[in-house]
Short mmCIF file of C-alpha atoms in Angstrom, two decimals:
data_model
loop_
_atom_site.label_atom_id
_atom_site.label_comp_id
_atom_site.label_asym_id
_atom_site.label_seq_id
_atom_site.Cartn_x
_atom_site.Cartn_y
_atom_site.Cartn_z
CA MET A 2 108.67 163.39 129.83
CA ASP A 3 106.85 163.35 126.51
CA PHE A 4 109.82 162.58 124.25
CA ALA A 5 107.64 162.43 121.15
CA SER A 6 106.82 166.10 121.61
CA VAL A 7 110.53 167.02 121.42
CA PRO A 8 111.68 166.44 117.82
CA ILE A 9 115.29 165.70 116.90
CA TYR A 10 116.62 169.05 115.66
CA ILE A 11 119.07 167.88 113.05
CA VAL A 12 118.84 168.14 109.27
CA THR A 13 121.00 165.12 108.56
CA MET A 14 118.61 162.88 110.45
CA GLU A 15 116.20 163.30 107.59
CA ARG A 16 118.29 160.67 105.83
CA LEU A 17 117.17 158.07 108.38
CA ILE A 18 114.20 156.25 106.92
CA SER A 19 114.39 153.40 109.42
CA HIS A 20 116.20 152.30 112.56
CA PRO A 21 119.95 153.10 112.30
CA PRO A 22 121.95 149.85 112.10
CA LEU A 23 124.59 151.36 114.40
CA MET A 24 124.99 154.27 116.78
CA ILE A 25 128.49 154.92 118.07
CA VAL A 26 128.75 156.93 121.30
CA SER A 27 132.37 157.84 121.89
CA ASP A 28 134.41 159.86 124.32
CA LEU A 29 136.92 162.15 122.58
CA ASP A 30 140.21 162.66 124.43
CA HIS A 31 142.26 159.43 124.54
CA THR A 32 139.35 157.47 123.01
CA MET A 33 138.38 158.78 119.59
CA VAL A 34 141.39 161.13 119.63
CA ASP A 35 144.84 159.73 120.31
CA HIS A 36 146.96 162.64 121.51
CA GLN A 37 150.10 160.51 121.12
CA ASP A 38 149.32 159.90 117.45
CA HIS A 39 150.64 163.17 116.03
CA GLU A 40 149.77 162.18 112.46
CA ASN A 41 146.20 161.22 113.49
CA LEU A 42 146.41 157.93 111.61
CA SER A 43 143.91 156.03 113.79
CA LEU A 44 141.40 158.90 113.67
CA LEU A 45 141.71 159.16 109.89
CA ARG A 46 141.19 155.38 109.59
CA PHE A 47 137.95 155.72 111.51
CA ASN A 48 136.88 158.77 109.50
CA SER A 49 137.14 157.02 106.15
CA LEU A 50 135.38 153.91 107.47
CA TRP A 51 132.50 155.95 108.91
CA GLU A 52 131.96 158.07 105.79
CA TYR A 53 132.32 155.03 103.51
CA ALA A 54 130.11 152.54 105.31
CA TYR A 55 128.00 154.22 108.00
CA ARG A 56 127.26 157.91 107.48
CA ARG A 57 124.35 157.22 105.15
CA ASP A 58 122.18 155.40 107.71
CA SER A 59 123.83 155.37 111.13
CA LEU A 60 124.44 157.84 113.96
CA LEU A 61 127.67 159.24 115.36
CA VAL A 62 127.57 160.69 118.87
CA PHE A 63 130.46 162.29 120.74
CA SER A 64 130.23 162.27 124.54
CA THR A 65 132.91 164.37 126.20
CA ALA A 66 133.83 166.02 129.49
CA ARG A 67 134.89 169.06 127.48
CA SER A 68 132.66 172.11 127.45
CA PRO A 69 131.31 173.23 124.06
CA VAL A 70 134.09 175.86 123.99
CA LEU A 71 136.91 173.33 124.43
CA TYR A 72 135.18 170.90 122.07
CA LYS A 73 135.28 173.49 119.31
CA GLU A 74 138.97 174.09 120.06
CA LEU A 75 139.65 170.37 119.64
CA ARG A 76 137.90 170.44 116.26
CA LYS A 77 140.44 173.04 115.14
CA GLU A 78 143.32 170.87 116.28
CA LYS A 79 142.25 167.42 115.10
CA PRO A 80 140.53 165.99 111.97
CA LEU A 81 137.28 165.20 113.75
CA LEU A 82 134.16 164.27 111.85
CA THR A 83 130.97 166.22 112.52
CA PRO A 84 128.79 164.14 114.85
CA ASP A 85 125.04 163.90 114.52
CA ILE A 86 124.73 164.54 118.26
CA ILE A 87 127.20 166.01 120.75
CA ILE A 88 127.03 165.42 124.51
CA THR A 89 129.34 167.82 126.37
CA SER A 90 130.28 168.86 129.91
CA ILE A 91 130.12 165.31 131.33
CA GLY A 92 126.60 164.69 130.13
CA THR A 93 125.06 167.97 131.27
CA GLU A 94 124.54 169.36 127.75
CA ILE A 95 123.14 167.75 124.60
CA ALA A 96 123.05 169.37 121.16
CA PHE A 97 122.22 168.37 117.59
CA GLY A 98 123.73 168.98 114.17
CA ASN A 99 126.29 171.38 112.77
CA SER A 100 124.77 174.32 114.60
CA MET A 101 124.80 172.43 117.91
CA VAL A 102 121.16 173.20 118.63
CA PRO A 103 120.65 172.57 122.36
CA ASP A 104 118.19 170.02 123.68
CA HIS A 105 115.99 172.24 125.84
CA ALA A 106 114.06 169.28 127.22
CA TRP A 107 117.28 167.91 128.70
CA VAL A 108 117.99 171.30 130.28
CA GLU A 109 114.52 171.36 131.80
CA SER A 110 114.96 167.87 133.23
CA LEU A 111 118.20 168.92 134.96
CA ASN A 112 116.57 172.10 136.23
CA SER A 113 114.03 169.95 138.01
CA CYS A 114 116.79 168.16 139.93
CA LYS A 115 117.86 169.23 143.41
CA TRP A 116 120.56 171.51 142.04
CA ASN A 117 121.79 174.97 142.96
CA ARG A 118 125.09 176.34 141.62
CA GLU A 119 125.31 179.03 144.27
CA ILE A 120 125.12 176.52 147.10
CA VAL A 121 127.76 174.36 145.39
CA LEU A 122 130.09 177.35 145.10
CA GLU A 123 129.42 178.35 148.70
CA GLU A 124 130.24 174.93 150.14
CA THR A 125 133.25 174.26 147.91
CA SER A 126 134.78 177.61 148.91
CA LYS A 127 135.42 176.03 152.32
CA PHE A 128 138.07 173.74 150.79
CA PRO A 129 141.35 175.56 150.07
CA GLU A 130 142.64 172.51 148.18
CA LEU A 131 140.05 173.19 145.45
CA THR A 132 140.79 175.67 142.66
CA LEU A 133 138.13 176.66 140.16
CA GLN A 134 138.83 175.66 136.57
CA PRO A 135 138.63 178.33 133.81
CA LYS A 136 135.31 180.05 133.14
CA THR A 137 134.77 178.04 129.95
CA GLU A 138 134.40 174.91 132.10
CA GLN A 139 131.86 176.42 134.50
CA ARG A 140 128.48 175.52 133.03
CA LEU A 141 124.85 175.85 134.05
CA HIS A 142 124.79 172.35 135.53
CA LYS A 143 128.50 171.77 136.16
CA VAL A 144 131.03 173.29 138.57
CA SER A 145 134.61 172.15 137.97
CA PHE A 146 137.76 172.33 140.06
CA TYR A 147 141.40 171.33 140.13
CA ILE A 148 142.42 169.57 143.35
CA ASP A 149 145.71 169.02 145.13
CA GLU A 150 147.14 165.56 144.42
CA GLY A 151 146.08 162.80 146.78
CA LYS A 152 143.21 164.69 148.39
CA GLY A 153 140.39 163.78 146.03
CA GLU A 154 138.76 160.75 147.64
CA ALA A 155 138.52 162.17 151.17
CA LEU A 156 137.30 165.54 149.93
CA THR A 157 134.58 164.18 147.65
CA LYS A 158 133.11 162.16 150.51
CA GLU A 159 133.05 165.15 152.87
CA LEU A 160 131.74 167.52 150.20
CA SER A 161 128.99 165.10 149.24
CA GLN A 162 127.74 165.03 152.85
CA LEU A 163 127.79 168.83 153.11
CA LEU A 164 125.81 169.30 149.90
CA GLU A 165 123.30 166.65 150.94
CA LYS A 166 122.70 168.51 154.20
CA ARG A 167 122.02 171.64 152.11
CA GLY A 168 119.26 169.79 150.28
CA LEU A 169 121.12 169.09 147.03
CA ASP A 170 121.29 165.79 145.19
CA VAL A 171 124.55 165.83 143.27
CA LYS A 172 127.12 163.60 141.66
CA ILE A 173 130.79 164.36 142.39
CA ILE A 174 133.27 162.99 139.85
CA TYR A 175 136.96 162.73 140.75
CA SER A 176 139.10 161.96 137.71
CA TRP A 177 142.64 161.93 136.41
CA GLY A 178 143.86 162.48 139.98
CA LYS A 179 143.42 166.22 139.58
CA ASN A 180 139.83 167.07 138.55
CA VAL A 181 136.66 167.36 140.62
CA ASP A 182 133.35 168.00 138.86
CA VAL A 183 130.04 168.58 140.63
CA ILE A 184 126.89 167.95 138.56
CA PRO A 185 123.23 167.08 139.27
CA ARG A 186 122.57 163.46 140.20
CA GLY A 187 120.38 163.15 137.11
CA ALA A 188 123.20 164.18 134.79
CA GLY A 189 126.24 162.30 133.53
CA LYS A 190 127.31 160.49 130.42
CA GLY A 191 125.22 157.43 131.23
CA GLU A 192 122.08 159.38 132.04
CA ALA A 193 122.48 161.47 128.90
CA LEU A 194 122.76 158.33 126.76
CA GLU A 195 119.70 156.73 128.39
CA TYR A 196 117.75 159.92 127.76
CA LEU A 197 118.92 160.00 124.15
CA LEU A 198 117.94 156.36 123.54
CA LYS A 199 114.43 157.03 124.88
CA LYS A 200 114.17 160.08 122.67
CA LEU A 201 115.26 158.18 119.57
CA GLN A 202 112.75 155.48 120.40
CA ALA A 203 109.99 158.08 120.61
CA GLU A 204 111.09 159.40 117.20
CA GLY A 205 110.89 155.88 115.72
CA ILE A 206 114.63 155.72 114.97
CA PHE A 207 115.93 153.61 117.86
CA PRO A 208 119.31 152.15 116.82
CA VAL A 209 119.59 148.43 116.17
CA ASN A 210 123.01 148.39 117.88
CA THR A 211 124.75 150.92 120.10
CA LEU A 212 128.49 150.90 120.77
CA ALA A 213 129.79 152.96 123.70
CA CYS A 214 133.51 153.80 123.70
CA GLY A 215 135.63 155.24 126.50
CA ASP A 216 138.88 155.28 128.43
CA SER A 217 138.28 156.89 131.85
CA GLU A 218 136.04 156.77 134.91
CA HIS A 219 133.93 159.50 133.26
CA ASP A 220 132.81 156.78 130.84
CA ALA A 221 131.99 153.99 133.29
CA GLU A 222 128.29 154.86 133.28
CA LEU A 223 128.10 154.18 129.55
CA PHE A 224 128.96 150.52 130.07
CA SER A 225 126.19 149.91 132.62
CA ILE A 226 123.30 150.55 130.21
CA PRO A 227 121.51 147.31 129.27
CA ASP A 228 121.90 146.00 125.71
CA VAL A 229 124.63 148.51 124.85
CA HIS A 230 127.92 147.16 123.50
CA GLY A 231 131.00 148.71 125.02
CA VAL A 232 134.70 149.02 124.33
CA MET A 233 137.32 150.23 126.77
CA VAL A 234 140.25 151.09 124.50
CA SER A 235 143.63 149.51 125.28
CA ASN A 236 145.02 152.73 126.73
CA SER A 237 142.19 153.06 129.29
CA GLN A 238 142.97 154.35 132.76
CA GLU A 239 143.54 151.89 135.58
CA GLU A 240 140.51 153.31 137.43
CA LEU A 241 138.21 152.31 134.57
CA LEU A 242 139.78 148.85 134.25
CA LYS A 243 139.35 148.39 138.00
CA TRP A 244 135.68 149.36 137.63
CA ARG A 245 135.34 146.75 134.86
CA SER A 246 136.86 144.01 137.02
CA GLU A 247 134.41 144.85 139.80
CA ASN A 248 131.28 145.53 137.76
CA ALA A 249 131.45 144.19 134.20
CA LEU A 250 134.04 141.42 134.03
CA ASN A 251 131.40 138.83 133.05
CA ASN A 252 129.56 141.16 130.69
CA LEU A 253 130.38 139.79 127.24
CA LYS A 254 129.07 142.98 125.67
CA VAL A 255 131.89 145.03 127.17
CA ILE A 256 135.46 144.38 126.00
CA HIS A 257 138.91 145.79 126.66
CA SER A 258 140.43 146.22 123.19
CA THR A 259 144.02 145.47 122.31
CA GLU A 260 144.20 148.58 120.09
CA ARG A 261 144.50 152.20 121.10
CA CYS A 262 141.83 154.88 120.70
CA ALA A 263 140.00 154.93 117.34
CA ASP A 264 141.77 151.72 116.27
CA GLY A 265 140.17 150.08 119.31
CA ILE A 266 136.76 151.33 118.23
CA ILE A 267 137.23 149.78 114.79
CA GLN A 268 138.37 146.57 116.48
CA ALA A 269 135.18 146.51 118.57
CA ILE A 270 132.98 146.96 115.48
CA GLY A 271 134.53 143.79 114.09
CA HIS A 272 134.47 141.90 117.39
CA PHE A 273 130.74 142.44 117.88
CA ASN A 274 129.93 142.03 114.15
CA LEU A 275 128.22 145.42 114.09
CA GLY A 276 129.04 146.11 110.44
CA PRO A 277 132.01 146.60 108.09
CA ASP A 278 135.30 147.06 109.94
CA LEU A 279 137.75 147.38 107.04
CA SER A 280 138.76 151.00 106.64
CA PRO A 281 139.32 152.15 103.06
CA ARG A 282 142.71 153.42 104.27
CA ASP A 283 143.71 149.79 104.82
CA VAL A 284 142.84 148.68 101.28
CA SER A 285 145.80 148.81 98.90
CA GLU A 286 143.65 148.21 95.83
CA PHE A 287 141.16 150.97 96.53
CA LEU A 288 141.74 152.29 93.00
CA ASP A 289 139.69 149.48 91.52
CA ARG A 290 136.76 151.61 90.41
CA LYS A 291 134.63 148.54 89.62
CA MET A 292 134.07 147.96 93.32
CA ASP A 293 130.68 149.31 94.40
CA ASN A 294 130.73 151.53 91.30
CA VAL A 295 127.05 152.29 91.71
CA ASN A 296 127.59 153.92 95.09
CA PRO A 297 128.61 157.56 94.59
CA GLY A 298 129.41 157.99 98.29
CA HIS A 299 131.99 155.22 98.07
CA GLU A 300 133.41 156.79 94.92
CA VAL A 301 133.95 160.12 96.66
CA VAL A 302 135.73 158.56 99.67
CA ARG A 303 138.01 156.44 97.46
CA PHE A 304 138.85 159.29 95.10
CA TYR A 305 140.01 161.66 97.82
CA LEU A 306 142.11 158.91 99.39
CA PHE A 307 143.75 158.55 95.98
CA TYR A 308 144.18 162.33 95.78
CA GLU A 309 145.93 162.39 99.18
CA ARG A 310 148.27 159.54 98.30
CA LEU A 311 149.00 161.02 94.90
CA ARG A 312 150.23 164.26 96.42
CA ARG A 313 152.15 162.38 99.08
CA GLY A 314 153.88 160.46 96.28
CA GLU A 315 152.70 157.06 97.50
CA ILE A 316 151.08 155.68 94.32
CA LYS A 317 153.11 154.18 91.50
CA ASN A 318 150.29 153.59 89.02
CA TYR A 319 148.74 157.01 89.39
CA GLU A 320 148.79 157.79 85.65
CA THR A 321 146.69 154.70 84.93
CA TYR A 322 144.11 155.74 87.47
CA ILE A 323 144.09 159.35 86.32
CA ALA A 324 143.35 158.15 82.80
CA SER A 325 140.56 155.92 84.10
CA PHE A 326 139.10 158.71 86.18
CA LYS A 327 139.27 161.14 83.28
CA ASP A 328 137.37 158.65 81.16
CA SER A 329 134.66 158.52 83.83
CA CYS A 330 133.97 162.26 83.41
CA LEU A 331 131.61 163.66 80.80
CA HIS A 332 133.45 165.61 78.10
CA ALA A 333 131.52 168.66 79.20
CA ALA A 334 132.04 167.99 82.91
CA VAL A 335 132.85 171.16 84.81
CA LEU A 336 134.59 172.14 88.04
CA PHE A 337 133.56 175.30 89.89
CA HIS A 338 136.72 176.08 91.87
CA PRO A 339 136.30 177.76 95.28
CA SER A 340 138.20 180.78 93.91
CA GLY A 341 135.26 181.36 91.58
CA ALA A 342 137.01 180.05 88.47
CA GLU A 343 135.18 177.64 86.18
CA LYS A 344 137.31 174.85 84.74
CA SER A 345 136.96 171.74 82.66
CA LEU A 346 136.90 168.81 85.06
CA ARG A 347 138.84 166.66 82.60
CA ASP A 348 141.55 169.32 82.31
CA THR A 349 141.71 169.53 86.08
CA ILE A 350 142.30 165.80 86.22
CA ASP A 351 145.25 166.24 83.87
CA GLU A 352 146.69 168.84 86.24
CA LEU A 353 146.92 166.20 88.97
CA LYS A 354 149.91 164.68 87.16
CA LYS A 355 151.91 167.81 87.92
CA CYS A 356 151.08 167.49 91.63
CA TYR A 357 152.46 164.00 92.10
CA GLY A 358 154.59 163.97 95.25
CA ASP A 359 154.39 167.72 95.87
CA LYS A 360 153.48 166.98 99.52
CA ARG A 361 156.00 164.16 100.00
CA GLY A 362 157.58 164.24 103.46
CA LYS A 363 154.97 166.65 104.81
CA LYS A 364 152.09 166.10 107.19
CA PHE A 365 149.46 166.21 104.47
CA TRP A 366 146.06 164.60 104.93
CA VAL A 367 142.76 164.72 103.09
CA TRP A 368 139.44 163.57 104.48
CA VAL A 369 135.75 164.00 103.74
CA ASP A 370 133.01 164.70 106.27
CA GLN A 371 129.20 164.41 106.24
CA VAL A 372 128.94 162.56 102.93
CA LEU A 373 125.25 162.76 102.03
CA VAL A 374 123.87 161.13 98.88
CA THR A 375 120.51 162.03 97.35
CA ASP A 376 118.92 160.45 94.29
CA THR A 377 115.77 162.45 93.70
CA ILE A 378 116.00 161.86 89.92
CA PRO A 379 116.35 158.27 88.58
CA GLY A 380 119.83 157.72 87.20
CA LYS A 381 121.26 160.86 88.82
CA TRP A 382 122.90 161.35 92.21
CA ILE A 383 123.96 164.43 94.13
CA VAL A 384 126.65 163.99 96.79
CA LYS A 385 127.28 166.77 99.30
CA PHE A 386 130.17 166.74 101.75
CA ASP A 387 132.93 168.79 103.37
CA LYS A 388 136.34 168.14 101.81
CA TRP A 389 139.27 168.89 104.12
CA GLU A 390 142.96 169.28 103.39
CA GLN A 391 145.57 169.72 106.08
CA CYS A 392 149.25 170.45 105.38
CA GLU A 393 151.35 170.76 108.51
CA ASP A 394 149.35 173.18 110.74
CA GLU A 395 147.31 174.79 107.96
CA SER A 396 143.84 173.46 107.20
CA GLN A 397 141.41 174.25 104.42
CA CYS A 398 137.84 173.12 103.87
CA CYS A 399 135.43 173.37 100.98
CA LYS A 400 131.76 172.54 100.94
CA THR A 401 131.57 170.31 97.91
CA THR A 402 128.75 169.11 95.69
CA VAL A 403 129.32 166.39 93.08
CA GLU A 404 126.73 165.41 90.51
CA PHE A 405 126.86 161.90 89.06
CA THR A 406 124.88 160.29 86.29
CA SER A 407 124.58 156.67 85.26
CA LYS A 408 125.96 155.48 81.94
CA GLY A 409 126.00 151.82 81.07
CA GLY A 410 125.75 150.92 84.73
CA ASP A 411 128.82 153.02 85.60
CA LEU A 412 129.03 156.28 87.50
CA VAL A 413 129.90 159.34 85.45
CA TRP A 414 131.14 162.57 87.01
CA GLU A 415 129.17 165.49 85.62
CA LYS A 416 129.85 168.48 87.87
CA VAL A 417 131.93 169.42 90.92
CA LYS A 418 131.15 172.65 92.76
CA GLN A 419 133.17 173.92 95.73
CA ILE A 420 132.92 176.94 97.99
CA TRP A 421 135.11 177.87 100.94
CA SER A 422 133.72 176.69 104.28
CA GLU A 423 133.41 179.12 107.17
CA GLU A 424 135.64 176.71 109.11
CA SER A 425 138.45 177.03 106.59
CA LYS A 426 141.48 178.99 107.73
CA VAL A 427 142.42 179.82 104.13
CA LYS A 428 139.90 181.39 101.76
CA ASP A 429 142.03 182.95 99.05
CA ASP A 430 142.91 181.87 95.54
CA ASN A 431 145.28 179.21 96.84
CA SER A 432 147.06 177.47 94.00
CA SER A 433 147.65 174.40 96.16
CA TRP A 434 143.89 173.70 96.18
CA ILE A 435 143.38 171.57 93.09
CA LEU A 436 140.12 169.67 93.44
#
């Protein structure tokens, strides 16, 4: 396939002027997302690290067995960042950017495989122990079933022989002791990643390092790709750990972390020396504005961590920081509130004092997504990002633009403009939305 003729359809990739230092390819359920962590602490740790240290020049890829429909449902439930690339349906679908623009070349490559959904459905109908999964999980190149416990291994062997006799070349994946997925032989998480790496190479943006992250047998293929680092998080399934003992025990590029889920991913970044591994959420002195004060992206991440902890009542010296932050704003600095109101940014900073601890004892989290810095004019920066707030089960998001200027080597806040995001559940004049 002529990969060079198939451009990467993603606006944010325009920020990549050279080879990305790191590309993370991560499974979602029980890998990036810890469903036992009801406060999402590990995921939020990863989020702040990624936006602080990697978003500007690296690539984030999610690779999941979920269909696009169930992936979007997960985004509503958990504080997931927006990936640059999303691989769904066990590697049978690839899409780019916010709009999830499909990779038609990948679809064409799977169409050329020995694959026929109708034949798969016809042969699987002969097995009463198979029950079709919901329609959302039936995709162009994937047919998915639930199976009676204990019958998976024998059935997959027999079904594979039947489909081969019908002229198909398929891959049958038995997972979690209850799922059976039938996909083309040329599909899968590993094949999708190999395809993606070749495509990035053709585009001239092949990553310097790639880290694959997973927890189940769906992810085993990811750890077989040459020169790719891998982490099996501590809570990985026994089937995957058995695969490692049989296939990758001596592969020093694949580790079994001692931390769960996203914490294990952060641990792997440090283990392999792939880049910074200290999350801003782990830094108690993040209020020191002299650190990296010429990096407006860092300033945004640190400020909204302060904002979260202020409202949770976790900062004792908040008045000192508020005064410092107020001094870093131009006297004429302005805030365009998502309600449409125009306010003095300095006055808005003063209002934060009244909000100290108003979310104490509640599940209140703030995170930023897709932090993009541009500096088209010397001495001036524009930072665009999505700013999220979640309080209990209610989430709000604003598309935010911050303009900074340089004064005496320091960053000065000049303007903040926010509009409600289409993803936000609340779009009214909500008094709890401060900044």
